[in-house]
Short mmCIF file of N, CA and C in Angstrom, two decimals:
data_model
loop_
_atom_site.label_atom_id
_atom_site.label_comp_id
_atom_site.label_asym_id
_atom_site.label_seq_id
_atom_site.Cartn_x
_atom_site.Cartn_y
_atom_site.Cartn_z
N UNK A 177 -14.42 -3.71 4.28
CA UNK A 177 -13.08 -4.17 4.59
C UNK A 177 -12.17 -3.83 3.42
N UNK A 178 -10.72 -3.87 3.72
CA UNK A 178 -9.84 -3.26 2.69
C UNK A 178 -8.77 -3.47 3.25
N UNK A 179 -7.49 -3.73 1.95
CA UNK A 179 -6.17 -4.55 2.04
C UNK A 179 -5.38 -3.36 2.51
N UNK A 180 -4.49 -3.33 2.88
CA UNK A 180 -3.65 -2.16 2.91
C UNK A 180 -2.41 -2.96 3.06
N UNK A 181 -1.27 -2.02 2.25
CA UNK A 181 -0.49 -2.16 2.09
C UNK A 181 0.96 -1.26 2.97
N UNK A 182 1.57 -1.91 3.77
CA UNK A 182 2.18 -0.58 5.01
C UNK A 182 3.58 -0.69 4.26
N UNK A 183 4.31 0.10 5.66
CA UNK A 183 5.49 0.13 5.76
C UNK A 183 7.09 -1.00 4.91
N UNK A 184 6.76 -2.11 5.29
CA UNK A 184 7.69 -3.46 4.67
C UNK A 184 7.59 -3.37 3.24
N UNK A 185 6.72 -2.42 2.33
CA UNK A 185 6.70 -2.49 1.02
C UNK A 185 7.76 -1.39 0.46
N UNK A 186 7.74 -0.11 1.49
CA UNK A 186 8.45 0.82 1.09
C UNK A 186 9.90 0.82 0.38
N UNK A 187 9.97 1.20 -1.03
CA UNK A 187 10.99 0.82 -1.48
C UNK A 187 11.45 -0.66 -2.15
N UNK A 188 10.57 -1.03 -2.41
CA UNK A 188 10.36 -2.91 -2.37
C UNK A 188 9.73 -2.92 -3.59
N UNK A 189 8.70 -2.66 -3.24
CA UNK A 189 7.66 -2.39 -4.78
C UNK A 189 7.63 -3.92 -5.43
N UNK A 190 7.77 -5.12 -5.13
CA UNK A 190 7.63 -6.62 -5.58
C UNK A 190 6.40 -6.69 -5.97
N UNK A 191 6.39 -6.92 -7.32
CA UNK A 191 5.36 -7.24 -8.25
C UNK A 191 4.48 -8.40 -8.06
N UNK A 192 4.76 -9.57 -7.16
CA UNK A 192 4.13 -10.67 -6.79
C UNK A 192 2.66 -10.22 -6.47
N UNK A 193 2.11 -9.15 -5.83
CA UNK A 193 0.41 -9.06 -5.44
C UNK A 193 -0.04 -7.90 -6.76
N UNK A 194 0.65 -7.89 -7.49
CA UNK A 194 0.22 -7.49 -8.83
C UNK A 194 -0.07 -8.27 -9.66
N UNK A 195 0.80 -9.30 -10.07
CA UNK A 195 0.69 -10.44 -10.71
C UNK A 195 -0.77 -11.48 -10.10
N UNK A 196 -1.10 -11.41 -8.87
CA UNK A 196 -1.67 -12.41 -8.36
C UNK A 196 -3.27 -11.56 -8.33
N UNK A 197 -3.16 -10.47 -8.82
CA UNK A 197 -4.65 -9.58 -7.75
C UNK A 197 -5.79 -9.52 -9.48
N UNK A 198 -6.64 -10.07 -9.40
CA UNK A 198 -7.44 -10.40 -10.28
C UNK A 198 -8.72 -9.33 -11.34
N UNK A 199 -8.52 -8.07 -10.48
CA UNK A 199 -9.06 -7.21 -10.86
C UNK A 199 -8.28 -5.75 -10.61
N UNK A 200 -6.75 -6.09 -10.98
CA UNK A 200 -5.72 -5.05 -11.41
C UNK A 200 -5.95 -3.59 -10.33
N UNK A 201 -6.55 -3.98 -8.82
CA UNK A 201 -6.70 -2.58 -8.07
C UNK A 201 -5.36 -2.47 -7.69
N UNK A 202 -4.04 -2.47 -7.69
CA UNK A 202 -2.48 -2.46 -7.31
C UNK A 202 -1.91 -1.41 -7.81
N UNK A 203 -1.62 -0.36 -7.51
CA UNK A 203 -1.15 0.96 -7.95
C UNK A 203 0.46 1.24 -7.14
N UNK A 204 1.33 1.77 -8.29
CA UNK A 204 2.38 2.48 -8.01
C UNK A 204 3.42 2.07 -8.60
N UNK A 205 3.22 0.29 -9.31
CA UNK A 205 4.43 0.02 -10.18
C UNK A 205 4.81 0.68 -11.08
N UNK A 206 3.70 1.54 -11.97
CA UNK A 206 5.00 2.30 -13.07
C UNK A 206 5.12 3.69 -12.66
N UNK A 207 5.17 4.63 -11.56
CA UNK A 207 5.65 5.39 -11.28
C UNK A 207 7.00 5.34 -10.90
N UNK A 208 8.13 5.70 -10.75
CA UNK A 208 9.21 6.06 -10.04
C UNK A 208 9.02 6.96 -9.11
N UNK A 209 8.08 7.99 -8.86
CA UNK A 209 7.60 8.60 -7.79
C UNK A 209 7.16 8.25 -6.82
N UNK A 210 6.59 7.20 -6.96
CA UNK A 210 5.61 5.94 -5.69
C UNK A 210 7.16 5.22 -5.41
N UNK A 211 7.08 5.60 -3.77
CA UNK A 211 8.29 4.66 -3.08
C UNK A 211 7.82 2.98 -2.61
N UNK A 212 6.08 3.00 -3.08
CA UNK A 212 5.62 1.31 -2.66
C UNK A 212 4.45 1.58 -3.44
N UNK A 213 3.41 -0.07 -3.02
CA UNK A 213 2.21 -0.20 -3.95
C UNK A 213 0.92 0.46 -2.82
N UNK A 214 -0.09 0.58 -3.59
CA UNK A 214 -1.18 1.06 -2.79
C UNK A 214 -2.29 -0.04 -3.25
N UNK A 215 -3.12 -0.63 -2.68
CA UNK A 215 -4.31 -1.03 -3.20
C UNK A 215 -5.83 0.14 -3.08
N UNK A 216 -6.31 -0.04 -4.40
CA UNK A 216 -7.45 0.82 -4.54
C UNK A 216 -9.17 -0.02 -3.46
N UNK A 217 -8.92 0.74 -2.45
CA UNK A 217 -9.99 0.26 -1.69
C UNK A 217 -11.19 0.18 -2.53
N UNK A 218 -11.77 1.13 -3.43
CA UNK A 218 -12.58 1.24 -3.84
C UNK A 218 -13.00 -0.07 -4.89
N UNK A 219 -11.66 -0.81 -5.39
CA UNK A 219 -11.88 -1.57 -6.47
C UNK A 219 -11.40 -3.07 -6.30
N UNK A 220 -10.65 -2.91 -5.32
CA UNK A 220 -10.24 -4.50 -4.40
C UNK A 220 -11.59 -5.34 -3.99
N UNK A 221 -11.95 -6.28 -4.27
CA UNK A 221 -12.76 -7.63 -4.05
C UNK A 221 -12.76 -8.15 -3.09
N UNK A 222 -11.96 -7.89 -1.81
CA UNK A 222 -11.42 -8.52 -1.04
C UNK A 222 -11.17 -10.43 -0.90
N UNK A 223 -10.66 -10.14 -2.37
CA UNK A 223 -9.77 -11.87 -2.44
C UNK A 223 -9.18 -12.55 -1.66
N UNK A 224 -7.77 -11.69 -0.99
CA UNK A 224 -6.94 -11.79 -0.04
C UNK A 224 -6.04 -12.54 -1.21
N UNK A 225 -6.13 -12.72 -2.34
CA UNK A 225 -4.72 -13.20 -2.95
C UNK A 225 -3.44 -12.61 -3.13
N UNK A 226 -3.49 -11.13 -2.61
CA UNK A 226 -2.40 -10.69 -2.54
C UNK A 226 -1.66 -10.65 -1.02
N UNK A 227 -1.89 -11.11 -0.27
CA UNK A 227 -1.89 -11.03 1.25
C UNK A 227 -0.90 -12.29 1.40
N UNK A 228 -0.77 -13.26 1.05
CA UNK A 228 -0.13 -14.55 1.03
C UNK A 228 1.52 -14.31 -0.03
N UNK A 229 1.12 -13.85 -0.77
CA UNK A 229 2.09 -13.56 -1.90
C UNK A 229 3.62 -12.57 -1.62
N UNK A 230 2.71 -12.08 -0.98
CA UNK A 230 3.83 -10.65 -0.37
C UNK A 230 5.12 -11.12 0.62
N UNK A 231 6.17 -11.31 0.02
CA UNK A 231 7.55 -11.35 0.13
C UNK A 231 7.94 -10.98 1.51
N UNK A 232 7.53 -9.77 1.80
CA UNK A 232 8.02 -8.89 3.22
C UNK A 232 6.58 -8.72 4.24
N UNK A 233 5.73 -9.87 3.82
CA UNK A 233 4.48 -9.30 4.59
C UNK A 233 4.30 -7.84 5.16
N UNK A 234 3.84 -6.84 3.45
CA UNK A 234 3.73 -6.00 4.29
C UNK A 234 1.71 -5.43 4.06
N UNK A 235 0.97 -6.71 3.50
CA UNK A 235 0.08 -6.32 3.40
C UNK A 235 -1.48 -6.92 4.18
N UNK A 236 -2.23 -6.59 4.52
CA UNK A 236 -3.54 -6.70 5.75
C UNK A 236 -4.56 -6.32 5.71
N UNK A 237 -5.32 -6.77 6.21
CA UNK A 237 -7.22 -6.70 6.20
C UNK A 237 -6.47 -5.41 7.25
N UNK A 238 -7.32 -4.12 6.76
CA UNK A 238 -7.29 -2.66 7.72
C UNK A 238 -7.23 -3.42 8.75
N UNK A 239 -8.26 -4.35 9.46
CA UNK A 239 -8.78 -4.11 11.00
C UNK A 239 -7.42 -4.95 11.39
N UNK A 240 -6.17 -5.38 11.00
CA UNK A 240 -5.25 -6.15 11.44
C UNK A 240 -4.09 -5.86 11.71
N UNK A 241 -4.05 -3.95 10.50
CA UNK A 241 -2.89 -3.72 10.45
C UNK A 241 -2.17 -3.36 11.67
N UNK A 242 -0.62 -3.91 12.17
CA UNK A 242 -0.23 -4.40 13.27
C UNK A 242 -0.27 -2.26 13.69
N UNK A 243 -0.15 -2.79 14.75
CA UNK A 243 -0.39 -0.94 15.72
C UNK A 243 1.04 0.14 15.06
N UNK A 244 2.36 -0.50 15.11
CA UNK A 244 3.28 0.46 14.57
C UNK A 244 3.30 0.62 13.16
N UNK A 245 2.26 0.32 12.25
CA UNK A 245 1.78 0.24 10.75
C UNK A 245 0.38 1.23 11.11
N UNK A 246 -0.12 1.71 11.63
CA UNK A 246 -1.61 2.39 11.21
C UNK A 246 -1.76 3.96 10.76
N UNK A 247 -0.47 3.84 10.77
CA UNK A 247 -0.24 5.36 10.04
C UNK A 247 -0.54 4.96 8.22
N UNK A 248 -0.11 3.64 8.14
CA UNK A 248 -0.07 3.54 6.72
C UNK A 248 -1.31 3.31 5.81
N UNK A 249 -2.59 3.05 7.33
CA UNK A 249 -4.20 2.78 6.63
C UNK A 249 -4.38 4.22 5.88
N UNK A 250 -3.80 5.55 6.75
CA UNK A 250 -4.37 6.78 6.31
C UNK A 250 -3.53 7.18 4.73
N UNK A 251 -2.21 6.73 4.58
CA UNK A 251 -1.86 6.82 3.24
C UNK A 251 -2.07 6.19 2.17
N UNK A 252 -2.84 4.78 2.49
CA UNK A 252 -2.85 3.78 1.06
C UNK A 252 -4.43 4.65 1.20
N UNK A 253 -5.36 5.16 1.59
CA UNK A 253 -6.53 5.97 1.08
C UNK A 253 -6.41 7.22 0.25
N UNK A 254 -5.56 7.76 1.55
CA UNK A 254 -5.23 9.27 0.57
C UNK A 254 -4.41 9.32 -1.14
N UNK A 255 -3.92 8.36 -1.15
CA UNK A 255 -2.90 7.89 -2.18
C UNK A 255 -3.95 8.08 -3.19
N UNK A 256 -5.46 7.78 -3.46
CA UNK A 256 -6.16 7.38 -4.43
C UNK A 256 -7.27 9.14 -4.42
N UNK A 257 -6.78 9.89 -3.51
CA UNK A 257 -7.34 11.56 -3.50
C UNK A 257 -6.16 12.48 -4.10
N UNK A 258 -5.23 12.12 -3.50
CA UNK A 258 -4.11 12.76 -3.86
C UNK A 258 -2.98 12.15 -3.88
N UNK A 259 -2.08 12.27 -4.86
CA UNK A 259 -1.52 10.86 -5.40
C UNK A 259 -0.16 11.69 -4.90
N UNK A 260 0.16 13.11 -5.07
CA UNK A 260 1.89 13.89 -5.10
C UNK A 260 1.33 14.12 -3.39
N UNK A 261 0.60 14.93 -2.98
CA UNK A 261 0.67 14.61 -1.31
C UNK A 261 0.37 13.58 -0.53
N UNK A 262 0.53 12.34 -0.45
CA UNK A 262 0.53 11.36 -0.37
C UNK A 262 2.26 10.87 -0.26
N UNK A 263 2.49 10.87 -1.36
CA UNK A 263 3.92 10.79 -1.65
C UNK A 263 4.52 11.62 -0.94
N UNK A 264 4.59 13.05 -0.26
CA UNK A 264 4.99 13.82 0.48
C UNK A 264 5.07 13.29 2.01
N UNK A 265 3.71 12.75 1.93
CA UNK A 265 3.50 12.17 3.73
C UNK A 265 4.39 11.22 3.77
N UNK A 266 4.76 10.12 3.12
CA UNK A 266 5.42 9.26 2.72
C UNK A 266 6.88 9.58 3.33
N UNK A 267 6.98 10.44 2.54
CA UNK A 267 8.85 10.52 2.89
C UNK A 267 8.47 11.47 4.07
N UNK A 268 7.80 12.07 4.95
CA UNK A 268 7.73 12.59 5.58
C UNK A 268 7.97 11.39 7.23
N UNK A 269 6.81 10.47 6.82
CA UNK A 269 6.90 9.00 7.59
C UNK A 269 8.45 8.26 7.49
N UNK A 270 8.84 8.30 6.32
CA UNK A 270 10.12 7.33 6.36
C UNK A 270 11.00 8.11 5.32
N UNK A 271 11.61 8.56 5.96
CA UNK A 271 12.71 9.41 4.47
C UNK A 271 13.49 8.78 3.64
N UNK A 272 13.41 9.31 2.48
CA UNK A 272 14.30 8.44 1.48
C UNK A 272 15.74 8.14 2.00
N UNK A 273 16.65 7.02 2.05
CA UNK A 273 17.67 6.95 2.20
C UNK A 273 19.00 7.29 1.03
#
């Protein structure tokens, strides 16, 4: 199982499930390139302390993420293979305004 982080973060980037996530898997706050956060599946505990915290609920156990969000299971993975195409799919999904 694994958190993912969708769409409602984009551009948001709120430090609250950074602050709260106990083994620092939260990626993208000090880029300016990252338009949101990613959690590292590989290194997430599945706490769920960042799931409550989140401002814009935009984060979920995979098997929950709501149906017009499941594009975003395939980018918070790829994010941690390829970090600049990733970011491409990204604005490709939601363009910068």
């Amino acid at each position: 199982m694994a958190y993912i982080i969708t769409e409602p973060c984009l551009d948001l980037k709120d430090a609250a499930c950074i602050d709260v996530c106990p083994v620092d898997c939260i990626y993208g706050q000090d880029n300016d390139a990252d338009r949101m956060l990613y959690i590292s599946p590989d290194e997430c505990i599945d706490c769920a302390a960042c799931e409550p915290v989140c401002p814009v609920n935009a984060i979920f156990v995979e098997e929950e993420v709501p149906d017009q969000w499941k594009a975003w299971i395939e980018v918070n993975y790829d994010y941690f293979k390829d970090a600049d195409a990733t970011r491409q799919k990204v604005n490709e999904l939601k363009p910068p305004a």
